[in-house]
mmCIF file of C-alpha atoms and ligand atoms in Angstrom:
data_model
loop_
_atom_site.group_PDB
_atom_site.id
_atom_site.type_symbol
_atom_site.label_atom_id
_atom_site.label_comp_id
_atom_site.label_asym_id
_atom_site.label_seq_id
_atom_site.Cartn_x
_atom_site.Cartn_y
_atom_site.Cartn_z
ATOM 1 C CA UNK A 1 24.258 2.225 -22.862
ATOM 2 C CA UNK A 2 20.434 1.772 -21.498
ATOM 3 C CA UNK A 3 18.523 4.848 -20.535
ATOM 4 C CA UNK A 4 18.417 5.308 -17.070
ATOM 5 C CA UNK A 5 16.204 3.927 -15.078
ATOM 6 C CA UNK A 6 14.177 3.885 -11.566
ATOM 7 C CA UNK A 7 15.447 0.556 -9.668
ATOM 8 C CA UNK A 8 14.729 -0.475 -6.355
ATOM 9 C CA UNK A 9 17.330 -0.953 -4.260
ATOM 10 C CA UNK A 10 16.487 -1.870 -0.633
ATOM 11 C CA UNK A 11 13.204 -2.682 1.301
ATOM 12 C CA UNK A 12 12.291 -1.639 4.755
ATOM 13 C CA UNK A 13 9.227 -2.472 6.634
ATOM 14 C CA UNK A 14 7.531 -2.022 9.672
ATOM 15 C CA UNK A 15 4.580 -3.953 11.576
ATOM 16 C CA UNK A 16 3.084 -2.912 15.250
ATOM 17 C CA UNK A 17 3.136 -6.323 17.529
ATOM 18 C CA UNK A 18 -0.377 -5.672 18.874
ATOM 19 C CA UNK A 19 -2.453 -8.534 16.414
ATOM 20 C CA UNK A 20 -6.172 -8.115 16.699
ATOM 21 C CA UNK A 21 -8.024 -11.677 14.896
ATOM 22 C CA UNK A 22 -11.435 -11.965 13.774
ATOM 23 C CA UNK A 23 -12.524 -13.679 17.418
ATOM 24 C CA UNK A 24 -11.509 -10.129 18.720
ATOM 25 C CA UNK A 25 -13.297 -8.300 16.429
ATOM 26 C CA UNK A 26 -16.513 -10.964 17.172
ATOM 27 C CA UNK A 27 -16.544 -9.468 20.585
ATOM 28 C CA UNK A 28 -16.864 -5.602 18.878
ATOM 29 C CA UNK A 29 -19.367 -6.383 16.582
ATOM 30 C CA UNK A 30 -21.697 -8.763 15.125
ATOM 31 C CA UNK A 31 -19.636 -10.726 12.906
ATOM 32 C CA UNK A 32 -17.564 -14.508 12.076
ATOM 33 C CA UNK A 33 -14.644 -15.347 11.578
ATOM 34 C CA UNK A 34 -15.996 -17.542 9.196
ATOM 35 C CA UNK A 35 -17.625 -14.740 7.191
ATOM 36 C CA UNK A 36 -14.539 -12.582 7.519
ATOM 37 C CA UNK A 37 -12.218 -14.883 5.772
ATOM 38 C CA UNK A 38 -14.518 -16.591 3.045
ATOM 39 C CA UNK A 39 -15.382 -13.065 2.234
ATOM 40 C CA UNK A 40 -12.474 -11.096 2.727
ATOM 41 C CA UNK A 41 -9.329 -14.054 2.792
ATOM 42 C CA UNK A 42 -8.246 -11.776 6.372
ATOM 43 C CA UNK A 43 -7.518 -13.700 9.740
ATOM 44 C CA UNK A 44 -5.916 -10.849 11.914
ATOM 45 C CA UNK A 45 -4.338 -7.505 11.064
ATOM 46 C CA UNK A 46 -1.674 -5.348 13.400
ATOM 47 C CA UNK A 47 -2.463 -2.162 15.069
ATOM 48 C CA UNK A 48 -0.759 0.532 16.383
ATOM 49 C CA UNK A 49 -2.322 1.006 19.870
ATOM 50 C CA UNK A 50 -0.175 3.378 21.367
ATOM 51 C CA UNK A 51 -2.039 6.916 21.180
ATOM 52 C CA UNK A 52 1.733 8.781 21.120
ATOM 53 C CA UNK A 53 2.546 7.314 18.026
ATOM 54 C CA UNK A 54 1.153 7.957 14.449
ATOM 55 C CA UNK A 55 2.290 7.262 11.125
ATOM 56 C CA UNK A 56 5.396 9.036 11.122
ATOM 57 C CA UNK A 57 6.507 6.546 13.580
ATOM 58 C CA UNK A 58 5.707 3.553 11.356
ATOM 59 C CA UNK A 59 7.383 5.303 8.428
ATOM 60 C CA UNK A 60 10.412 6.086 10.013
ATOM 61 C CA UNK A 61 11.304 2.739 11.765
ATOM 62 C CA UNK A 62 10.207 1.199 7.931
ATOM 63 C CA UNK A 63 13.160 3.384 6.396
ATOM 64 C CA UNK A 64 15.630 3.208 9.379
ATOM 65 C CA UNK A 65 15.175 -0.817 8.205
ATOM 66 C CA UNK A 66 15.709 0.085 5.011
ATOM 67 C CA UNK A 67 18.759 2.418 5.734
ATOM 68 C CA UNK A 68 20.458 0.155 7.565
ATOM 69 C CA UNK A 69 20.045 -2.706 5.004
ATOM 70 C CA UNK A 70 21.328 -0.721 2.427
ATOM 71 C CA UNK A 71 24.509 0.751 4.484
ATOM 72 C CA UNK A 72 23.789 3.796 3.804
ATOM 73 C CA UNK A 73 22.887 7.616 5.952
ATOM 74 C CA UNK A 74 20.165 9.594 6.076
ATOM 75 C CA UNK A 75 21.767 12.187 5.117
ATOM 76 C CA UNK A 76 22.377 11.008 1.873
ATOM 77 C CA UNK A 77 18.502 10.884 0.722
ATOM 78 C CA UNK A 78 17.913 13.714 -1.765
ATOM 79 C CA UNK A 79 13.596 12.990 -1.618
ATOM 80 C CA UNK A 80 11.453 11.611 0.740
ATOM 81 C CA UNK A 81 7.846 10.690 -0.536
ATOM 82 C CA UNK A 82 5.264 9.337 1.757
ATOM 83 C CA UNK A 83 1.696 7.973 0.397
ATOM 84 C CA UNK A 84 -0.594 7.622 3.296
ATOM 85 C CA UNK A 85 -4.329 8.754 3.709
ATOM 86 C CA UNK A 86 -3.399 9.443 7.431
ATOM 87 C CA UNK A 87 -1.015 11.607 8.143
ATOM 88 C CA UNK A 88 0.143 12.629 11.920
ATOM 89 C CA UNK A 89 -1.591 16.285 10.739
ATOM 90 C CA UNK A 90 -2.972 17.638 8.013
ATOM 91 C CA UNK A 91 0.280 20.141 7.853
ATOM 92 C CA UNK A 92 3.264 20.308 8.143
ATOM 93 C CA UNK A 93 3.447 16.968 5.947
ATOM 94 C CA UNK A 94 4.071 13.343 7.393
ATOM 95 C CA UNK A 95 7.465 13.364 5.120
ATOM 96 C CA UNK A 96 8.835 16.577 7.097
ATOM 97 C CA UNK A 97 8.225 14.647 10.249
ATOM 98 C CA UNK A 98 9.538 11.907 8.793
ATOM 99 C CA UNK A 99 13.426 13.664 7.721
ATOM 100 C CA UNK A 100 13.756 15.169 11.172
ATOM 101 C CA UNK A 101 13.206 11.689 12.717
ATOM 102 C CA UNK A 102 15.890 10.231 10.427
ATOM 103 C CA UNK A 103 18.303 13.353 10.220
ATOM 104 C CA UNK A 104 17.736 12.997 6.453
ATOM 105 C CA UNK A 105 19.011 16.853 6.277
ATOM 106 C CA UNK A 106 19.337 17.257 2.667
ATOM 107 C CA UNK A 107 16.236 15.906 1.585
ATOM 108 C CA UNK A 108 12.651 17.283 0.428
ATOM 109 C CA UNK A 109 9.619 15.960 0.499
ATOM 110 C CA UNK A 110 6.209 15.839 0.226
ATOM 111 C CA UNK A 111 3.361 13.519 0.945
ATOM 112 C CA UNK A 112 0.813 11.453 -1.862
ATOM 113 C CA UNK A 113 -3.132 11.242 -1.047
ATOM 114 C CA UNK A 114 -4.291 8.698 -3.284
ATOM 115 C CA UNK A 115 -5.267 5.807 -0.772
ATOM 116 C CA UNK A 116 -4.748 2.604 -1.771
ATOM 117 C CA UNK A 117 -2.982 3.547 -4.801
ATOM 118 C CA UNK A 118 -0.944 5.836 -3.063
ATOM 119 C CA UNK A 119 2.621 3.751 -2.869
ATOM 120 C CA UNK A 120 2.142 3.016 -6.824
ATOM 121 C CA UNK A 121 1.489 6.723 -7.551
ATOM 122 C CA UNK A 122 4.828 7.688 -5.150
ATOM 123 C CA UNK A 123 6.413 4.960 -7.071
ATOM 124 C CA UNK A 124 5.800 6.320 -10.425
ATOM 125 C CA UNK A 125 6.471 10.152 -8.959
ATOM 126 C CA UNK A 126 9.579 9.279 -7.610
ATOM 127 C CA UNK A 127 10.895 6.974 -10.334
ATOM 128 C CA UNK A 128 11.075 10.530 -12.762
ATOM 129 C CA UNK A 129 13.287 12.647 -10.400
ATOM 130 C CA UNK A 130 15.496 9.128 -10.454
ATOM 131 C CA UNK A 131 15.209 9.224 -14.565
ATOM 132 C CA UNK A 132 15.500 12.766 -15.372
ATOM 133 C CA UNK A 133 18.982 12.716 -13.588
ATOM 134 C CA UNK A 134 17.769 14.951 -10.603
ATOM 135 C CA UNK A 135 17.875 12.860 -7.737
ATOM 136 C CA UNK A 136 20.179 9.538 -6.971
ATOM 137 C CA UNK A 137 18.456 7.971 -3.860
ATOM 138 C CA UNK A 138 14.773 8.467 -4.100
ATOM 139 C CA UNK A 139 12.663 7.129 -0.522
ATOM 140 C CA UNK A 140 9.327 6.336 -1.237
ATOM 141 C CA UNK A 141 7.066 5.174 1.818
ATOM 142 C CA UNK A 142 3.568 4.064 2.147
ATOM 143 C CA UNK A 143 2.267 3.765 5.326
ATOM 144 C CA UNK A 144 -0.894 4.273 6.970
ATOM 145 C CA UNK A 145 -2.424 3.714 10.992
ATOM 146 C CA UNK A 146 -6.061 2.951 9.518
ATOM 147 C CA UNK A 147 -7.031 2.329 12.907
ATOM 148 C CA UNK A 148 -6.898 6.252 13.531
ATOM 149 C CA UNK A 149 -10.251 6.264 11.217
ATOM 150 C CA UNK A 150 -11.901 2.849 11.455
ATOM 151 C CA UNK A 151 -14.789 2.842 13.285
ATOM 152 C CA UNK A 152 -14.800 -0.092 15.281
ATOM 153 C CA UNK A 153 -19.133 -0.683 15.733
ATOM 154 C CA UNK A 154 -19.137 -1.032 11.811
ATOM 155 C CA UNK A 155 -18.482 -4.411 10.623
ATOM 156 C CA UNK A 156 -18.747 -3.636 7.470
ATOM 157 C CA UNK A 157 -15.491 -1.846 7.661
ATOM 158 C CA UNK A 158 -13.305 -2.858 10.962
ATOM 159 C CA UNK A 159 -12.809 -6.321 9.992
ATOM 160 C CA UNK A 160 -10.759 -5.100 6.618
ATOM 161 C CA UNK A 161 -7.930 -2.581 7.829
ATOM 162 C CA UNK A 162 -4.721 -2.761 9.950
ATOM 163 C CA UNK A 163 -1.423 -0.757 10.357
ATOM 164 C CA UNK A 164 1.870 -0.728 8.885
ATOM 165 C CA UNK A 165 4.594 0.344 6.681
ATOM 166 C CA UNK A 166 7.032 -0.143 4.031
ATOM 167 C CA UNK A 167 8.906 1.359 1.710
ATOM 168 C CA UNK A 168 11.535 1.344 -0.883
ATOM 169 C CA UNK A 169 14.456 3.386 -2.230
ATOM 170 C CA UNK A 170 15.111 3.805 -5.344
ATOM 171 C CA UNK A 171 18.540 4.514 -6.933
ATOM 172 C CA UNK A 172 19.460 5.338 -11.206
ATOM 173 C CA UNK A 173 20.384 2.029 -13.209
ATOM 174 C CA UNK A 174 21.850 1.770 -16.394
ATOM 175 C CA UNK A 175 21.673 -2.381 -16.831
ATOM 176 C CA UNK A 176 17.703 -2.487 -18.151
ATOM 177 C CA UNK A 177 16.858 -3.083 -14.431
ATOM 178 C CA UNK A 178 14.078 -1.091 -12.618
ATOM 179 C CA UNK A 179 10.773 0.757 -12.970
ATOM 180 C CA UNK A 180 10.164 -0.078 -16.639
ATOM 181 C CA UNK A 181 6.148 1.324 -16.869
ATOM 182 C CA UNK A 182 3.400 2.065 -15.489
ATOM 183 C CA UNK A 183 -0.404 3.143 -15.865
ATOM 184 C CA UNK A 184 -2.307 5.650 -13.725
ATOM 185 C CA UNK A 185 -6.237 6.541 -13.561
ATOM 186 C CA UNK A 186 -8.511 8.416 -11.376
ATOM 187 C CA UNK A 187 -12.393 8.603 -11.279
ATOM 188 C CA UNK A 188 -13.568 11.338 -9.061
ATOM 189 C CA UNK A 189 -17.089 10.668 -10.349
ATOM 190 C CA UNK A 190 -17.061 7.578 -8.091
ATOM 191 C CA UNK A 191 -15.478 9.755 -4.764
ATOM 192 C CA UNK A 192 -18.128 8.807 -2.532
ATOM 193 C CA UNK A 193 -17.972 5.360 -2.586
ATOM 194 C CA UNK A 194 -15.309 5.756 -0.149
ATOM 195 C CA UNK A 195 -14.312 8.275 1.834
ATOM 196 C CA UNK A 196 -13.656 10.049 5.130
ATOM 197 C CA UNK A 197 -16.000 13.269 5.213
ATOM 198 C CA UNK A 198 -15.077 14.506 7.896
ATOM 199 C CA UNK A 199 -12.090 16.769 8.748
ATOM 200 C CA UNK A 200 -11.464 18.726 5.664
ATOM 201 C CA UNK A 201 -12.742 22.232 4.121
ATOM 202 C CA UNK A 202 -15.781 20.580 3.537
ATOM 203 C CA UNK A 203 -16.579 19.590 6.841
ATOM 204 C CA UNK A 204 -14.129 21.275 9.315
ATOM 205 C CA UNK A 205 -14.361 19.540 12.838
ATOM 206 C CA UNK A 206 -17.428 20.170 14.760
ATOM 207 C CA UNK A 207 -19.559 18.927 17.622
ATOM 208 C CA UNK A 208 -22.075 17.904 14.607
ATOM 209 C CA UNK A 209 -19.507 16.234 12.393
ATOM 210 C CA UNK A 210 -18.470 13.683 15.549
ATOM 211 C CA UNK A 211 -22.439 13.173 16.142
ATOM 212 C CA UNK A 212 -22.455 12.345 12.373
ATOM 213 C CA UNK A 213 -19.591 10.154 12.787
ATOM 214 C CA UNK A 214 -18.116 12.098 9.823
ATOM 215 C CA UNK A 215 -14.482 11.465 11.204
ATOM 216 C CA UNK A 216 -14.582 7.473 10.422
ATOM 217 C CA UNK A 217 -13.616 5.974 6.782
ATOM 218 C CA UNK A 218 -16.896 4.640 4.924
ATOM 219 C CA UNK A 219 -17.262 2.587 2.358
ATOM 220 C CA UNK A 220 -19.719 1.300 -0.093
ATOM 221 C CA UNK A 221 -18.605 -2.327 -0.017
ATOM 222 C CA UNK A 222 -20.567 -3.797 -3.130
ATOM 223 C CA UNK A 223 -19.787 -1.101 -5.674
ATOM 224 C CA UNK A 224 -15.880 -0.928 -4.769
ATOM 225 C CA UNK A 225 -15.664 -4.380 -5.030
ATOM 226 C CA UNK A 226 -17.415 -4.196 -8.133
ATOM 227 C CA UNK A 227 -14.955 -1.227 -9.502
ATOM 228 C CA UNK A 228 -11.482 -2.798 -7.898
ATOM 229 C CA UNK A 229 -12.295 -6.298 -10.018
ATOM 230 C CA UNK A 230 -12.224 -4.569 -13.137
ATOM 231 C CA UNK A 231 -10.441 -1.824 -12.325
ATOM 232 C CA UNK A 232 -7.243 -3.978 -11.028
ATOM 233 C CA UNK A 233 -7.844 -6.955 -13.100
ATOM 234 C CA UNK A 234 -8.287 -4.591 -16.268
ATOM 235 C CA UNK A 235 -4.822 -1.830 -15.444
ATOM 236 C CA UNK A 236 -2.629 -4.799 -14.795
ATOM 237 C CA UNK A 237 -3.740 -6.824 -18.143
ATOM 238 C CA UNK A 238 -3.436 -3.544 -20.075
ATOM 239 C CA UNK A 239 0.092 -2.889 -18.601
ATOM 240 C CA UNK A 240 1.624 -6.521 -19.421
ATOM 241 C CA UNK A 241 0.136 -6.135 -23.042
ATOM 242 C CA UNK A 242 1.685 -2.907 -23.605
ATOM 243 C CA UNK A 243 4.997 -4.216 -22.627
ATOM 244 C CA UNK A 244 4.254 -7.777 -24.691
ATOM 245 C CA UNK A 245 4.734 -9.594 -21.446
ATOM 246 C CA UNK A 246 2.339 -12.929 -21.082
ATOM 247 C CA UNK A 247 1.464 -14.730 -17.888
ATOM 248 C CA UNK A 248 4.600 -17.045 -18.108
ATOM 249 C CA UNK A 249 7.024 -13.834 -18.356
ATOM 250 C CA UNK A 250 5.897 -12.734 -14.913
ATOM 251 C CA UNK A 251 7.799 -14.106 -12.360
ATOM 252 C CA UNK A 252 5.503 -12.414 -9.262
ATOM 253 C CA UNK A 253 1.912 -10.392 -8.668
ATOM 254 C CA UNK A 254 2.185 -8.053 -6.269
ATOM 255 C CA UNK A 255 -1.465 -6.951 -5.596
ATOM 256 C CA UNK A 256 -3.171 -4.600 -3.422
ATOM 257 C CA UNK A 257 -4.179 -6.782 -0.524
ATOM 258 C CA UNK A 258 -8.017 -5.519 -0.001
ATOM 259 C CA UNK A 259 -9.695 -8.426 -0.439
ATOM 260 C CA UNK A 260 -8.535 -12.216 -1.843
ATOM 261 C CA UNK A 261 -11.315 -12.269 -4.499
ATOM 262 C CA UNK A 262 -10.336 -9.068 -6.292
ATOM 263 C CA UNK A 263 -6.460 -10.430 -5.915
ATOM 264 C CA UNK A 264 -7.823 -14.091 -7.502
ATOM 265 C CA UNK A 265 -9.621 -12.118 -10.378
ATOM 266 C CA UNK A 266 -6.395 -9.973 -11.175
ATOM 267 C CA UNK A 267 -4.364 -12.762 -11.135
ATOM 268 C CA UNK A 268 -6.592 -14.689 -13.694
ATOM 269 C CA UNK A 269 -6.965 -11.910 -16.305
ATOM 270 C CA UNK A 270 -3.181 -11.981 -16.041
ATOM 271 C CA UNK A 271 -2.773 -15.606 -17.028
ATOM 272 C CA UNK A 272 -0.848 -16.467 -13.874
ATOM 273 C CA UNK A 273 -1.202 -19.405 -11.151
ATOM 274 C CA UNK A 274 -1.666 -18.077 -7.666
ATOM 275 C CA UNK A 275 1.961 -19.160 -6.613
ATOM 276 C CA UNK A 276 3.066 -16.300 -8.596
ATOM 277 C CA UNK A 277 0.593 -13.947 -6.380
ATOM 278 C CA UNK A 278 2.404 -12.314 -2.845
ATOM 279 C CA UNK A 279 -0.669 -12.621 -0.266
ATOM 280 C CA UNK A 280 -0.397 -11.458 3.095
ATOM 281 C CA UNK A 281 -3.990 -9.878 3.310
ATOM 282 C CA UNK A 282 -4.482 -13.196 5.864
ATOM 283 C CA UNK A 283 -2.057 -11.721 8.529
ATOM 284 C CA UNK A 284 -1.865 -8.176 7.986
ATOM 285 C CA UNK A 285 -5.687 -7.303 6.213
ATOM 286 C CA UNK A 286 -5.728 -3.937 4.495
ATOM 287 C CA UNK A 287 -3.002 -1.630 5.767
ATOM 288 C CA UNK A 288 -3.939 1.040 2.678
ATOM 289 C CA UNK A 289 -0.733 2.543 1.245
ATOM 290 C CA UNK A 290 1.595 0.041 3.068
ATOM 291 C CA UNK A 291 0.268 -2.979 1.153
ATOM 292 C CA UNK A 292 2.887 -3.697 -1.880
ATOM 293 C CA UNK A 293 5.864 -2.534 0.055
ATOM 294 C CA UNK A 294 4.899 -4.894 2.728
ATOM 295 C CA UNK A 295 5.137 -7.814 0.380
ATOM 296 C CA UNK A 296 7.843 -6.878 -1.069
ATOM 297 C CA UNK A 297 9.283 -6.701 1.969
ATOM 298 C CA UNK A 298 7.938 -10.722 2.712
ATOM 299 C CA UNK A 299 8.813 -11.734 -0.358
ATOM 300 C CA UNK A 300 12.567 -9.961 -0.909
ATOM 301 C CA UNK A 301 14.114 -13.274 -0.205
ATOM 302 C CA UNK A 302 12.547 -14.720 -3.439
ATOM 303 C CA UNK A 303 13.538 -12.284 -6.033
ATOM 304 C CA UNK A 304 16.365 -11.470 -8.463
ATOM 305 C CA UNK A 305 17.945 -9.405 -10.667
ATOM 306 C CA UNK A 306 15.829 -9.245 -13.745
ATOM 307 C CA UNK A 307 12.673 -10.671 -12.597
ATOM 308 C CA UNK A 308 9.889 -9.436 -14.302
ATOM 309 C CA UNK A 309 6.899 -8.346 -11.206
ATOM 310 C CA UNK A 310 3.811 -6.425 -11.424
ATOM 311 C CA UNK A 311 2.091 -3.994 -8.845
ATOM 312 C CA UNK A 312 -1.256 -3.535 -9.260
ATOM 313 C CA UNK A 313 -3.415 -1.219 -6.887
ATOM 314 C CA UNK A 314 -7.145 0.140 -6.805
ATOM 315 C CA UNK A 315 -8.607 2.038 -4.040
ATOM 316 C CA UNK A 316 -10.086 4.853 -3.278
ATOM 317 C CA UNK A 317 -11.113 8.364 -5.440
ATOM 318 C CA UNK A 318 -11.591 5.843 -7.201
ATOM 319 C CA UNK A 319 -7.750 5.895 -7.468
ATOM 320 C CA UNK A 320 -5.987 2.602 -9.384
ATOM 321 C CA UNK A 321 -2.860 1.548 -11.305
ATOM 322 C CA UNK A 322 -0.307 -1.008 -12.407
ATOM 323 C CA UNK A 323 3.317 -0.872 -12.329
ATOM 324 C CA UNK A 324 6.045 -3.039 -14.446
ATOM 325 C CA UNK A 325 9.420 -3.511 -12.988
ATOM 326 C CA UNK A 326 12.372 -5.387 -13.166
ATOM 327 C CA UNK A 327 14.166 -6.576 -9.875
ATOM 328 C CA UNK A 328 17.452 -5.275 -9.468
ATOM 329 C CA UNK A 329 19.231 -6.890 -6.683
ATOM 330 C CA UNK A 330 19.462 -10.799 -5.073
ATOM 331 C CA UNK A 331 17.033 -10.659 -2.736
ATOM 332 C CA UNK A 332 18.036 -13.754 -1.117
ATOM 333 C CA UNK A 333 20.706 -11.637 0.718
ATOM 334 C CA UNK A 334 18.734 -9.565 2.775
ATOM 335 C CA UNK A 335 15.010 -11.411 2.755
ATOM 336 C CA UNK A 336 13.309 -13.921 5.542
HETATM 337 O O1 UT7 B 401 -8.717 -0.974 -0.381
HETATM 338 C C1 UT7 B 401 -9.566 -0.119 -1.054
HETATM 339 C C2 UT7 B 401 -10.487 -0.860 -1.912
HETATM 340 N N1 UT7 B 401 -11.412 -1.620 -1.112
HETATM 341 C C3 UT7 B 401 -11.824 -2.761 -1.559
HETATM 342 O O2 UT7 B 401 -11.384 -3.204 -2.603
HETATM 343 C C4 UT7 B 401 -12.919 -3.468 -0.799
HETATM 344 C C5 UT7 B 401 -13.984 -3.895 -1.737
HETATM 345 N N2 UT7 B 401 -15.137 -4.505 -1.123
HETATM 346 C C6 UT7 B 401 -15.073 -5.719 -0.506
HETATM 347 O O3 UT7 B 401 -14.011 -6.295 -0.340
HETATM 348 C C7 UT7 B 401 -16.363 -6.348 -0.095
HETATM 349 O O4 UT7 B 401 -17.426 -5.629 -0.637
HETATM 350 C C8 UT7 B 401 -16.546 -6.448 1.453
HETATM 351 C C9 UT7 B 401 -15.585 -7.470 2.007
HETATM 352 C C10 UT7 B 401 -16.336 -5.093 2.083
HETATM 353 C C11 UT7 B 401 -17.962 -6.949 1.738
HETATM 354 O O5 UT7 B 401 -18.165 -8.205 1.113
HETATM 355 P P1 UT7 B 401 -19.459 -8.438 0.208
HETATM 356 O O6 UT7 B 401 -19.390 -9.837 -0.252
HETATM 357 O O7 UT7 B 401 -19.494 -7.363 -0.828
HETATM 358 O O8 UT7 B 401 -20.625 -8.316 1.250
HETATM 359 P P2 UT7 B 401 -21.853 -7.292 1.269
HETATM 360 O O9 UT7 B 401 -21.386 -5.935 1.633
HETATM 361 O O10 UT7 B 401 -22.638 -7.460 0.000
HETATM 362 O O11 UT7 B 401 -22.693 -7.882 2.460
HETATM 363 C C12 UT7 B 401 -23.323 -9.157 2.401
HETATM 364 C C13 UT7 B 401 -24.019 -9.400 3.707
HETATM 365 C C14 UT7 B 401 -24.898 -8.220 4.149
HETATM 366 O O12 UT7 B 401 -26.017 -8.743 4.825
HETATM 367 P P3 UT7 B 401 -27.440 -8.832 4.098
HETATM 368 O O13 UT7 B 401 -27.780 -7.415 3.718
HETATM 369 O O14 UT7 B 401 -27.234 -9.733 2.920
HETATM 370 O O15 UT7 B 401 -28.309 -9.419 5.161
HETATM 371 C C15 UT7 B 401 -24.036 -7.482 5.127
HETATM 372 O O16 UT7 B 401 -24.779 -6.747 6.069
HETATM 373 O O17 UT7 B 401 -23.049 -9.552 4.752
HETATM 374 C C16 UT7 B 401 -23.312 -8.624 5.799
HETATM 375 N N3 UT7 B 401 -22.038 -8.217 6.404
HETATM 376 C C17 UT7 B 401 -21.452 -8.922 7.371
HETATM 377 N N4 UT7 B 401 -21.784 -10.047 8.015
HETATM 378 C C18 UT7 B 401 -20.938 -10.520 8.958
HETATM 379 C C19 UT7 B 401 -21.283 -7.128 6.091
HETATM 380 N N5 UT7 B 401 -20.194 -7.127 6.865
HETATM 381 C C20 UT7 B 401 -20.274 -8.205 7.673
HETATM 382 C C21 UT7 B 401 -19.426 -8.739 8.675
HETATM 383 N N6 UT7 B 401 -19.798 -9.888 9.278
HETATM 384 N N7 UT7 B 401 -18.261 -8.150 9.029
#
């Protein structure tokens, strides 16, 4: 028999209706939509306007989807793990909030700060509690309301980031199907590059730290760019190699969606045509943690039982990582 293994089993996913474009954002600040999407590949991103919800409420209509796809209860999730660099609160944890909502009574949880690489490092997390025989039904969630810390009179930031959420549950499988590998880094050296001072034992709240602005996201453009190119391009190579897996053997990219350049650059160290590359960055711009699960969720119609995908993620920390997995279910049943 095959050793047990992490598959995913069902997708859920959840997008606010309110769609700001780049001619919105030209009336905020002084930018193009022009320069926006020959620099970035983004033409409008969601965003949760209404100030009574947070992330917990993306999270939990993403897994009620997911739930209801799968036919099966709340109740009968053993571990709920939420990646998100905004959380309702810093405590109690968005994946408390997020069991009550669902009546997911027997489960734990806990959630994952590693921004943009936070749904691969839940992924990998989650997928050992699935292969050590632990758990059974493992929910793993990234989701993030980036417009809680985008600060909308710098263009060098608002024109990147929306809201959203996915996730994924993953179940044991026996048939070779599932989270095969994966690769992990961190470089804390590089930690201000981006960030969000602001907030934290550091810099608790304080009349100064608003003056300072210290409660926004900020990011050195140029050098992440620089770092996410090789960084992404480099883990996802490295990953496919270890495994003996060429271009042709991949049958989809799934790629952080920060910017379309670093995505093109990935997908040509990998050997693969963009065809084989899931790209919503155009509709939804960043959305952080919620990226992959969000095009899985797009793409679900399109994949199969033993099709060979990568997820590849780099963000900030500097956080990044690449995933291998094999699809475990017909898509085409549930998908668009
Ligand atoms: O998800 C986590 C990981 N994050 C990323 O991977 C993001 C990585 N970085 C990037 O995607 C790119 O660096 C950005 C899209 C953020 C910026 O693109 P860039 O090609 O690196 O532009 P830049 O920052 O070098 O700026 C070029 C010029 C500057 O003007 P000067 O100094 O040449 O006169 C900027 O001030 O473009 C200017 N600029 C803008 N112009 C119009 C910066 N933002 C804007 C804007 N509209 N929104």
């Amino acid at each position: 028999m095959e050793q047990v293994r992490a598959a995913i089993t069902a997708i859920g996913h959840f997008l606010p209706e309110d769609v700001v474009t780049n001619a919105d954002l030209e009336k905020l600040v002084e930018t193009s939509d022009e320069w926006i999407q020959s620099r970035t590949g983004i033409k409008e991103r969601r965003i949760l306007r209404d100030p009574e919800k947070a992330t917990s409420y993306m999270a939990t209509k993403a897994a009620e989807e997911m739930l209801q796809k799968r036919g099966i209860s709340a109740e009968e999730l053993d571990l709920i793990i939420i990646a998100t660099v905004t959380p309702d609160m810093f405590f109690p944890a968005t994946a408390c909030l997020v069991a009550a909502n669902l009546g997911a009574t027997n489960a734990w949880g806990y959630d994952v700060s590693a921004a943009c690489s936070g749904f691969l490092f839940a992924l990998s997390t989650g997928a050992r509690f699935i292969e050590s025989g632990k758990h059974t039904k493992v929910l793993i969630i990234g989701a993030d309301k980036m417009s809680s810390i985008v600060d909308y009179t710098d263009r060098t930031t608002c024109i990147l980031f929306g809201d959203g959420a996915g996730c994924v549950l993953l179940e044991p499988d026996s048939t070779g199907n599932g989270v095969i590998d994966s690769i992990e880094h961190v470089d804390g050296s590089q930690w201000a590059a981006l960030r969000m001072l602001g907030g934290g034992s550091l810099h608790p709240p304080s009349a100064e730290t608003l003056e300072k602005r210290l409660h926004y996201l900020h990011q050195e453009g140029p050098s992440v760019f620089k770092h996410a190119v090789k960084g992404m391009a480099g883990v996802a190579g490295d990953v496919m190699e270890k495994n003996g897996l060429t271009g042709d053997d991949i049958k989809f990219l799934v790629p952080h969606q920060a910017n379309l350049r670093i995505i093109d650059a990935t997908a040509r160290r990998m050997g693969i045509t963009m065809d084989k590359v899931m790209l919503n960055i155009e509709r939804y711009g960043n959305t952080t943690a919620a990226t992959l699960p969000l095009c899985l969720s797009d793409w679900e119609s399109d994949l199969f039982p033993g099709d060979n995908i990568i997820l590849a993620a780099f963000g900030g920390g500097f956080t990044w990582g690449a995933s291998y997995v094999k699809w475990a279910y017909d898509g085409s049943k549930f998908g668009a």
